[in-house]
């Protein structure tokens, strides 16, 4: 499969930093390194052993004979020889100082000496084309880069280790076995195939269908882990929405005052709540105004309410429900979103009729807090976690679909299995059933990249950054 050319890219973010890395991969990586690297002991990179690290300088040789080469940067160079490298090709990594000038100059020197600028994700693509990882694992690399919490990182690592690929391959293998049986039964009479009955086909198809459906339904958990959720804090003026936002963030992000209508614009922050990346939105409490800025704030609050995954409705324990509260409760009921009722200011004397609110929110969880004293915030976080996972929190070996591509293929595969089951029920001939089984086998192969088109591959890797 091996590509003929050698690719190069800056693999760290461009900017000022301690270390920047220029990575080369391909047949001439070591030869290019020979031309631009001067080691302390005078040895050439093409003589270095694999997995060794060397101190030296990147130099630009002068075109004028006998003139000394110009030092570009002081670097550490690592050699990883084929096939034990990220791409399975000869890889050279140059650790230089991270600054635009040294990185660009070293990159230029590699290009002048015969390397080609890598396309986005091309290093990982080569790892796939050279058979080190499958497509699911390549996509997991992207998920690791984008992981926002420990849990989403765990999920991506499980995929990279191949747990998800193993599951898909097991399902695919079961289908291949019955497909082989079906093909054989086209040529032989069923009596000849002792022990293998039509019933087996039913059973296997139903089992496979169940496993695929389980993966499809688990995809929402995977999506939550990767993308997180949006939780919108709403409630009437002065109930303590901004105070709650600050209590969860553990910093004074939103402005808090005793004046109702303090928050005019929506404020958004991402916070890690029990392993879930939650985008917390503090909204304006006012519901009715002629003021232009406040009007825009209200409009934005409505939009957020519509797009929320979870609503935290804040009510004030120290006063009776008022018209503003009832307006907001009505809006929330109309929106039919998952809602937690947060009763704030419980450090003050009770005036709120909680039973009255329970009539509106009979099935919703209630949490009592005092945002001012940071009381009850942890129980609220536990409630948020319970609501998100609905009692099915992902365990350590959790595997899940990690993007729309994988989900679409699983759905397609599931539909083919449905058709196969229908055909089997209708007692259609084996070759009729096997058409659908074959389609499903091919779809599952697309997930791992066993059968995948060039176009699909390009699309997957185009989402990577250059240098990965
Ligand atoms: N006693 C007590 N006061 C609180 C509590 N939480 C907030 N407050 C006070 O209530 C007032 C309003 O708090 P904010 O957090 O600004 O309320 P808000 O809902 O964001 O108000 P708007 O942005 O105006 O809609 C401030 O004076 C807070 O100090 C609490 O738990 N106990
Ligand atoms: Mg506020």
Coordinates of C-alpha atoms and ligand atoms in Angstrom, one line a residue:
X1 CA 0.0 0.0 0.0
X2 CA 2.9 2.3 0.9
X3 CA 2.9 5.8 -0.4
X4 CA 6.0 6.9 -2.4
X5 CA 6.3 10.4 -1.2
X6 CA 7.5 11.8 2.2
X7 CA 5.1 14.2 4.0
X8 CA 5.9 16.9 6.5
X9 CA 3.9 19.1 8.8
X10 CA 4.1 21.2 11.9
X11 CA 2.3 18.8 14.4
X12 CA 1.9 21.3 17.3
X13 CA -0.2 24.4 17.4
X14 CA 1.6 27.3 15.7
X15 CA 2.5 30.0 18.3
X16 CA 4.9 30.8 21.0
X17 CA 5.6 27.9 23.3
X18 CA 8.3 25.7 24.9
X19 CA 8.4 23.1 22.2
X20 CA 7.2 22.8 18.6
X21 CA 7.3 19.6 16.6
X22 CA 7.9 19.2 12.8
X23 CA 7.1 15.7 11.8
X24 CA 8.3 13.8 8.7
X25 CA 6.9 10.5 7.5
X26 CA 7.9 8.5 4.4
X27 CA 10.7 6.7 2.6
X28 CA 13.0 9.7 2.5
X29 CA 12.5 11.1 6.0
X30 CA 15.9 10.0 7.2
X31 CA 17.6 11.3 4.0
X32 CA 16.0 14.7 4.4
X33 CA 17.0 14.7 8.1
X34 CA 20.6 14.0 7.0
X35 CA 20.6 17.2 4.9
X36 CA 19.3 19.5 7.6
X37 CA 20.5 18.1 10.9
X38 CA 23.9 18.3 12.4
X39 CA 24.3 16.1 15.5
X40 CA 26.6 16.9 18.3
X41 CA 28.7 13.7 17.6
X42 CA 28.7 14.3 13.8
X43 CA 26.6 11.1 13.1
X44 CA 23.9 11.2 10.4
X45 CA 20.2 10.5 11.2
X46 CA 20.2 7.7 8.6
X47 CA 22.7 5.8 10.8
X48 CA 20.6 6.3 14.0
X49 CA 18.9 3.3 15.6
X50 CA 15.1 3.3 15.8
X51 CA 13.6 4.9 18.9
X52 CA 16.6 7.0 19.7
X53 CA 16.8 10.7 20.5
X54 CA 19.6 13.0 19.4
X55 CA 20.7 16.5 20.3
X56 CA 21.9 18.8 17.6
X57 CA 21.1 21.7 15.3
X58 CA 19.0 22.3 12.2
X59 CA 21.2 24.0 9.7
X60 CA 20.8 25.5 6.3
X61 CA 23.8 24.7 4.1
X62 CA 25.3 27.5 2.2
X63 CA 25.3 27.4 -1.6
X64 CA 28.8 28.9 -1.5
X65 CA 31.5 26.2 -1.2
X66 CA 33.4 26.0 2.1
X67 CA 31.1 28.6 3.7
X68 CA 29.8 27.4 7.1
X69 CA 26.2 26.2 7.3
X70 CA 23.8 28.6 9.0
X71 CA 22.2 27.4 12.3
X72 CA 18.4 27.7 12.3
X73 CA 17.6 26.2 15.8
X74 CA 18.9 24.0 18.5
X75 CA 16.8 20.8 18.5
X76 CA 16.2 17.2 19.6
X77 CA 15.6 14.8 16.8
X78 CA 13.7 11.4 17.3
X79 CA 13.9 8.6 14.8
X80 CA 11.2 5.9 14.5
X81 CA 11.9 3.4 11.8
X82 CA 9.3 1.5 9.7
X83 CA 7.3 -0.5 10.6
X84 CA 7.2 0.5 14.3
X85 CA 6.0 4.1 14.0
X86 CA 2.7 6.0 14.0
X87 CA 2.4 5.7 10.2
X88 CA 4.3 2.4 9.9
X89 CA 6.7 4.4 7.7
X90 CA 10.1 6.0 8.7
X91 CA 9.2 8.9 10.9
X92 CA 11.4 11.7 12.1
X93 CA 10.3 14.2 14.7
X94 CA 12.2 17.4 15.2
X95 CA 11.5 19.1 18.5
X96 CA 12.5 22.7 18.1
X97 CA 11.6 25.9 19.9
X98 CA 8.0 26.8 19.3
X99 CA 7.9 30.1 17.5
X100 CA 6.6 31.0 14.0
X101 CA 10.1 31.7 12.6
X102 CA 11.9 28.4 13.6
X103 CA 8.9 26.2 12.8
X104 CA 8.4 27.8 9.4
X105 CA 12.1 27.7 8.5
X106 CA 12.5 24.0 9.5
X107 CA 9.3 23.2 7.5
X108 CA 10.6 25.1 4.5
X109 CA 14.0 23.2 4.7
X110 CA 12.1 19.9 4.7
X111 CA 10.1 21.0 1.7
X112 CA 13.2 22.2 -0.2
X113 CA 14.8 18.8 0.4
X114 CA 12.0 16.8 -1.1
X115 CA 9.2 16.4 1.3
X116 CA 5.6 17.4 0.5
X117 CA 3.3 19.3 2.8
X118 CA 0.9 16.8 4.5
X119 CA -2.8 17.1 4.0
X120 CA -5.1 17.3 7.0
X121 CA -5.0 14.0 8.9
X122 CA -2.6 12.4 6.4
X123 CA -0.3 10.9 9.1
X124 CA -3.3 9.1 10.6
X125 CA -4.6 8.2 7.1
X126 CA -1.2 6.5 6.4
X127 CA -1.5 4.6 9.6
X128 CA -4.8 3.3 8.3
X129 CA -3.7 2.6 4.7
X130 CA -0.6 0.8 6.1
X131 CA -2.9 -1.4 8.3
X132 CA -1.9 -0.3 11.7
X133 CA -5.3 1.0 12.7
X134 CA -8.8 0.8 11.2
X135 CA -11.1 3.7 10.4
X136 CA -12.9 3.5 13.8
X137 CA -9.5 3.9 15.5
X138 CA -8.5 6.7 13.2
X139 CA -11.7 8.5 14.2
X140 CA -11.0 7.8 17.8
X141 CA -7.7 9.8 17.4
X142 CA -9.8 12.8 16.5
X143 CA -12.1 12.2 19.5
X144 CA -9.1 12.1 21.8
X145 CA -7.9 15.4 20.5
X146 CA -11.4 16.9 21.0
X147 CA -12.2 15.2 24.4
X148 CA -13.4 17.7 26.9
X149 CA -13.8 15.5 30.0
X150 CA -12.1 12.4 31.5
X151 CA -15.2 10.3 30.5
X152 CA -15.1 11.4 26.9
X153 CA -11.4 10.7 26.8
X154 CA -12.0 7.2 28.2
X155 CA -14.6 6.5 25.5
X156 CA -12.2 7.7 22.8
X157 CA -9.4 5.6 24.2
X158 CA -11.7 2.5 24.3
X159 CA -12.3 3.1 20.6
X160 CA -8.6 3.6 19.9
X161 CA -7.8 0.4 21.7
X162 CA -10.2 -1.3 19.3
X163 CA -13.0 -2.3 21.7
X164 CA -15.7 -0.9 19.4
X165 CA -14.0 -2.4 16.3
X166 CA -14.0 -5.8 18.0
X167 CA -17.7 -5.5 18.6
X168 CA -18.5 -4.6 15.0
X169 CA -16.2 -7.4 13.7
X170 CA -18.0 -9.9 16.0
X171 CA -21.4 -8.9 14.6
X172 CA -20.1 -8.9 11.0
X173 CA -18.5 -12.4 11.6
X174 CA -21.9 -13.8 12.7
X175 CA -23.5 -12.5 9.5
X176 CA -20.6 -13.9 7.3
X177 CA -21.2 -17.3 8.9
X178 CA -24.9 -17.4 8.0
X179 CA -24.2 -15.9 4.6
X180 CA -21.8 -18.7 3.9
X181 CA -24.5 -21.2 5.0
X182 CA -27.1 -19.6 2.8
X183 CA -24.7 -19.6 -0.2
X184 CA -24.1 -23.3 0.4
X185 CA -27.7 -24.1 0.7
X186 CA -28.4 -22.6 -2.7
X187 CA -26.2 -25.3 -4.1
X188 CA -27.2 -28.2 -1.8
X189 CA -30.5 -29.3 -0.5
X190 CA -31.3 -28.4 3.1
X191 CA -31.1 -32.1 4.1
X192 CA -27.5 -32.2 3.0
X193 CA -26.6 -29.4 5.4
X194 CA -27.1 -31.4 8.6
X195 CA -27.5 -29.4 11.8
X196 CA -27.9 -26.1 10.1
X197 CA -31.6 -25.2 9.9
X198 CA -33.5 -22.2 8.7
X199 CA -34.2 -21.6 12.4
X200 CA -30.6 -20.8 12.9
X201 CA -30.8 -18.0 10.4
X202 CA -33.8 -16.5 12.2
X203 CA -32.0 -16.7 15.5
X204 CA -28.8 -15.2 14.3
X205 CA -30.5 -12.4 12.4
X206 CA -32.7 -11.6 15.5
X207 CA -29.6 -11.6 17.7
X208 CA -27.6 -9.4 15.4
X209 CA -30.5 -7.0 15.1
X210 CA -30.7 -6.8 18.9
X211 CA -27.0 -6.0 19.1
X212 CA -27.1 -3.3 16.4
X213 CA -30.1 -1.7 18.0
X214 CA -28.3 -1.6 21.3
X215 CA -25.4 0.2 19.7
X216 CA -27.8 2.6 18.0
X217 CA -29.6 3.4 21.3
X218 CA -26.3 3.8 23.1
X219 CA -25.2 6.4 20.6
X220 CA -27.0 9.2 22.5
X221 CA -24.8 8.5 25.5
X222 CA -21.7 8.7 23.2
X223 CA -23.0 12.0 21.8
X224 CA -23.4 13.4 25.3
X225 CA -19.9 12.4 26.2
X226 CA -18.4 14.0 23.1
X227 CA -20.5 17.1 22.8
X228 CA -21.8 17.6 26.3
X229 CA -25.2 19.2 27.0
X230 CA -26.6 22.7 27.2
X231 CA -28.2 23.6 30.5
X232 CA -30.1 26.8 30.7
X233 CA -30.7 28.6 34.0
X234 CA -34.0 30.4 34.0
X235 CA -36.3 32.1 36.5
X236 CA -37.8 35.5 37.3
X237 CA -35.7 38.5 38.2
X238 CA -33.6 38.3 41.4
X239 CA -34.2 34.7 42.2
X240 CA -30.4 34.0 42.2
X241 CA -29.8 32.6 38.7
X242 CA -26.4 34.4 38.3
X243 CA -25.5 33.4 41.9
X244 CA -26.3 29.7 41.0
X245 CA -24.2 30.0 37.8
X246 CA -21.3 31.4 39.9
X247 CA -21.7 28.7 42.5
X248 CA -21.4 25.9 39.9
X249 CA -18.5 27.6 38.2
X250 CA -16.9 28.3 41.6
X251 CA -16.0 31.8 40.3
X252 CA -17.7 35.2 40.0
X253 CA -18.5 35.0 36.3
X254 CA -22.0 36.5 36.2
X255 CA -22.7 39.9 37.8
X256 CA -24.8 39.5 41.0
X257 CA -26.7 42.4 42.6
X258 CA -29.8 42.9 44.6
X259 CA -31.3 44.9 41.7
X260 CA -33.8 42.8 39.7
X261 CA -32.9 42.8 36.0
X262 CA -29.2 42.7 36.6
X263 CA -28.5 40.1 33.9
X264 CA -29.5 41.6 30.5
X265 CA -27.6 39.4 28.1
X266 CA -27.1 35.6 28.2
X267 CA -23.8 34.4 29.6
X268 CA -22.4 31.0 28.6
X269 CA -19.6 28.9 30.2
X270 CA -18.6 25.3 29.8
X271 CA -18.1 23.4 33.1
X272 CA -17.3 19.8 33.9
X273 CA -20.2 18.4 36.0
X274 CA -19.5 14.8 37.1
X275 CA -17.7 14.1 33.9
X276 CA -20.2 15.7 31.6
X277 CA -19.2 18.9 29.7
X278 CA -22.1 21.2 30.5
X279 CA -22.6 24.5 28.7
X280 CA -24.2 26.5 31.4
X281 CA -26.3 29.5 30.3
X282 CA -27.3 32.3 32.6
X283 CA -30.3 34.2 31.2
X284 CA -32.0 37.5 31.8
X285 CA -34.9 37.1 34.3
X286 CA -37.1 39.8 32.9
X287 CA -40.1 38.8 30.8
X288 CA -41.6 42.1 29.8
X289 CA -40.0 45.4 29.0
X290 CA -39.9 48.3 26.6
X291 CA -36.1 48.7 27.0
X292 CA -34.4 47.8 23.7
X293 CA -31.4 46.0 25.3
X294 CA -33.6 44.1 27.7
X295 CA -35.9 43.1 24.9
X296 CA -33.0 41.6 23.0
X297 CA -31.9 39.8 26.2
X298 CA -35.4 38.3 26.5
X299 CA -35.4 37.2 22.9
X300 CA -32.1 35.4 23.4
X301 CA -33.4 33.7 26.5
X302 CA -36.3 32.3 24.5
X303 CA -33.9 30.9 21.8
X304 CA -31.8 29.3 24.5
X305 CA -34.9 27.8 26.1
X306 CA -35.8 26.2 22.8
X307 CA -32.3 24.7 22.2
X308 CA -31.7 23.6 25.8
X309 CA -31.1 19.9 26.7
X310 CA -31.9 20.7 30.3
X311 CA -33.5 23.5 32.1
X312 CA -32.7 24.6 35.7
X313 CA -35.8 26.5 36.8
X314 CA -34.8 28.7 39.8
X315 CA -37.5 29.8 42.3
X316 CA -37.1 31.9 45.4
X317 CA -37.9 30.1 48.7
X318 CA -38.2 33.4 50.6
X319 CA -41.3 34.8 48.7
X320 CA -44.6 33.7 47.2
X321 CA -44.8 32.8 43.5
X322 CA -45.5 35.9 41.5
X323 CA -46.7 36.6 38.0
X324 CA -43.2 36.5 36.5
X325 CA -42.6 33.0 38.0
X326 CA -45.9 31.8 36.6
X327 CA -45.1 33.2 33.1
X328 CA -41.8 31.4 33.1
X329 CA -43.3 28.2 34.4
X330 CA -45.8 28.3 31.5
X331 CA -43.1 28.9 29.0
X332 CA -41.2 25.9 30.3
X333 CA -44.2 23.6 30.3
X334 CA -44.9 24.7 26.7
X335 CA -41.3 23.8 25.8
X336 CA -41.5 20.2 27.2
X337 CA -37.8 20.1 28.1
X338 CA -36.2 18.1 30.9
X339 CA -36.4 20.4 33.9
X340 CA -35.0 20.4 37.4
X341 CA -36.7 22.7 39.8
X342 CA -34.1 24.6 41.9
X343 CA -35.4 26.2 45.0
X344 CA -32.9 28.9 46.1
X345 CA -32.4 31.1 49.1
X346 CA -33.3 28.3 51.6
X347 CA -31.1 30.1 54.1
X348 CA -33.9 32.7 54.4
X349 CA -37.4 32.2 56.0
X350 CA -39.8 30.1 53.9
X351 CA -42.7 31.9 52.1
X352 CA -42.9 29.7 49.0
X353 CA -45.8 27.3 48.6
X354 CA -43.8 24.3 47.3
X355 CA -46.9 22.1 47.0
X356 CA -48.4 24.6 44.5
X357 CA -45.3 24.2 42.3
X358 CA -45.4 20.4 42.6
X359 CA -48.7 20.6 40.8
X360 CA -46.9 22.0 37.8
X361 CA -43.9 19.7 38.1
X362 CA -45.3 16.4 39.5
X363 CA -42.6 14.3 37.9
X364 CA -39.6 16.6 38.0
X365 CA -36.8 16.5 40.6
X366 CA -36.7 19.3 43.2
X367 CA -33.4 20.5 44.7
X368 CA -33.2 22.9 47.6
X369 CA -30.1 25.1 47.6
X370 CA -28.6 28.3 48.9
X371 CA -26.4 29.7 46.1
X372 CA -25.2 32.3 48.6
X373 CA -23.8 29.8 51.0
X374 CA -22.9 27.1 48.3
X375 CA -25.3 24.7 50.0
X376 CA -27.0 22.0 47.9
X377 CA -24.9 22.7 44.8
X378 CA -23.4 19.2 44.9
X379 CA -26.8 17.5 45.2
X380 CA -27.9 19.6 42.2
X381 CA -24.9 18.4 40.2
X382 CA -25.8 14.8 41.1
X383 CA -29.3 15.4 39.9
X384 CA -28.0 16.8 36.6
X385 CA -25.8 13.7 36.2
X386 CA -28.7 11.3 37.0
X387 CA -31.0 13.1 34.6
X388 CA -28.4 13.0 31.8
X389 CA -27.6 9.3 32.2
X390 CA -31.1 8.2 33.2
X391 CA -29.6 5.6 35.5
X392 CA -27.3 4.1 32.8
X393 CA -24.0 5.9 33.4
X394 CA -21.3 4.6 31.2
X395 CA -18.9 2.2 32.8
X396 CA -15.1 1.8 32.2
X397 CA -15.5 -0.6 29.2
X398 CA -18.1 1.7 27.6
X399 CA -18.1 1.7 23.8
X400 CA -20.2 3.8 21.5
X401 CA -20.7 5.2 18.1
X402 CA -18.7 8.3 18.0
X403 CA -20.1 10.2 15.0
X404 CA -23.0 10.5 12.5
X405 CA -21.1 8.5 9.8
X406 CA -21.0 5.4 12.1
X407 CA -24.5 5.9 13.2
X408 CA -25.9 6.2 9.7
X409 CA -24.2 3.0 8.7
X410 CA -25.5 1.1 11.7
X411 CA -29.0 2.3 10.9
X412 CA -28.6 1.2 7.3
X413 CA -27.3 -2.1 8.4
X414 CA -30.2 -2.6 10.8
X415 CA -32.7 -1.9 8.0
X416 CA -31.1 -4.6 5.8
X417 CA -31.4 -7.1 8.7
X418 CA -35.1 -6.2 9.0
X419 CA -35.5 -6.9 5.3
X420 CA -33.7 -10.2 5.6
X421 CA -35.9 -11.2 8.6
X422 CA -39.0 -10.3 6.6
X423 CA -37.8 -12.3 3.6
X424 CA -37.1 -15.3 5.9
X425 CA -40.5 -15.0 7.5
X426 CA -42.2 -14.9 4.1
X427 CA -40.3 -18.1 3.3
X428 CA -38.5 -16.6 0.3
X429 CA -35.6 -18.4 -1.2
X430 CA -32.2 -18.3 0.4
X431 CA -30.7 -16.2 -2.3
X432 CA -33.4 -13.5 -1.7
X433 CA -32.6 -13.4 2.0
X434 CA -28.8 -13.5 1.4
X435 CA -28.9 -10.3 -0.7
X436 CA -29.9 -8.3 2.4
X437 CA -27.4 -10.2 4.6
X438 CA -24.7 -9.4 2.2
X439 CA -25.7 -5.7 2.1
X440 CA -25.5 -5.6 5.9
X441 CA -22.1 -7.3 6.0
X442 CA -20.8 -4.6 3.5
X443 CA -22.2 -1.8 5.6
X444 CA -20.6 -3.0 8.7
X445 CA -17.3 -3.3 6.8
X446 CA -17.6 0.4 6.0
X447 CA -17.7 1.3 9.7
X448 CA -14.3 -0.2 10.3
X449 CA -13.0 0.7 6.9
X450 CA -12.8 -3.0 5.7
X451 CA -14.8 -1.9 2.7
X452 CA -14.8 1.8 2.2
X453 CA -14.7 4.2 -0.7
X454 CA -11.9 6.7 -1.4
X455 CA -14.4 9.5 -1.2
X456 CA -15.6 8.4 2.3
X457 CA -12.0 8.1 3.5
X458 CA -11.2 11.6 2.2
X459 CA -14.2 13.0 4.1
X460 CA -13.2 11.3 7.3
X461 CA -9.6 12.7 7.2
X462 CA -10.6 16.1 6.0
X463 CA -11.9 16.8 9.5
X464 CA -8.4 16.4 11.0
X465 CA -6.0 19.2 11.5
X466 CA -2.8 19.3 9.5
X467 CA 0.1 17.5 11.3
X468 CA -2.2 14.8 12.8
Ligands
LIG1 N1 -30.0 35.0 51.1 C1 -29.7 34.6 49.8 N2 -29.6 35.6 48.9 C2 -29.2 35.1 47.7 C3 -29.1 33.8 47.3 N3 -28.7 33.7 46.0 C4 -28.7 34.9 45.5 N4 -29.0 35.8 46.5 C5 -29.1 37.3 46.4 O1 -30.2 37.6 45.5 C6 -29.9 38.8 44.8 C7 -30.0 38.5 43.3 O2 -29.1 37.5 42.9 P1 -28.7 37.3 41.4 O3 -27.9 36.0 41.3 O4 -28.2 38.5 40.8 O5 -30.1 36.9 40.8 P2 -30.6 36.8 39.2 O6 -31.7 35.8 39.2 O7 -29.4 36.5 38.4 O8 -31.2 38.2 38.9 P3 -31.4 38.9 37.5 O9 -30.1 38.8 36.7 O10 -31.6 40.3 37.9 O11 -32.5 38.3 36.9 C8 -28.5 39.1 45.1 O12 -28.5 40.1 46.1 C9 -27.9 37.9 45.7 O13 -26.9 38.1 46.7 C10 -29.2 32.8 48.4 O14 -29.1 31.6 48.3 N5 -29.5 33.3 49.6
LIG2 MG1 -28.6 37.5 36.8

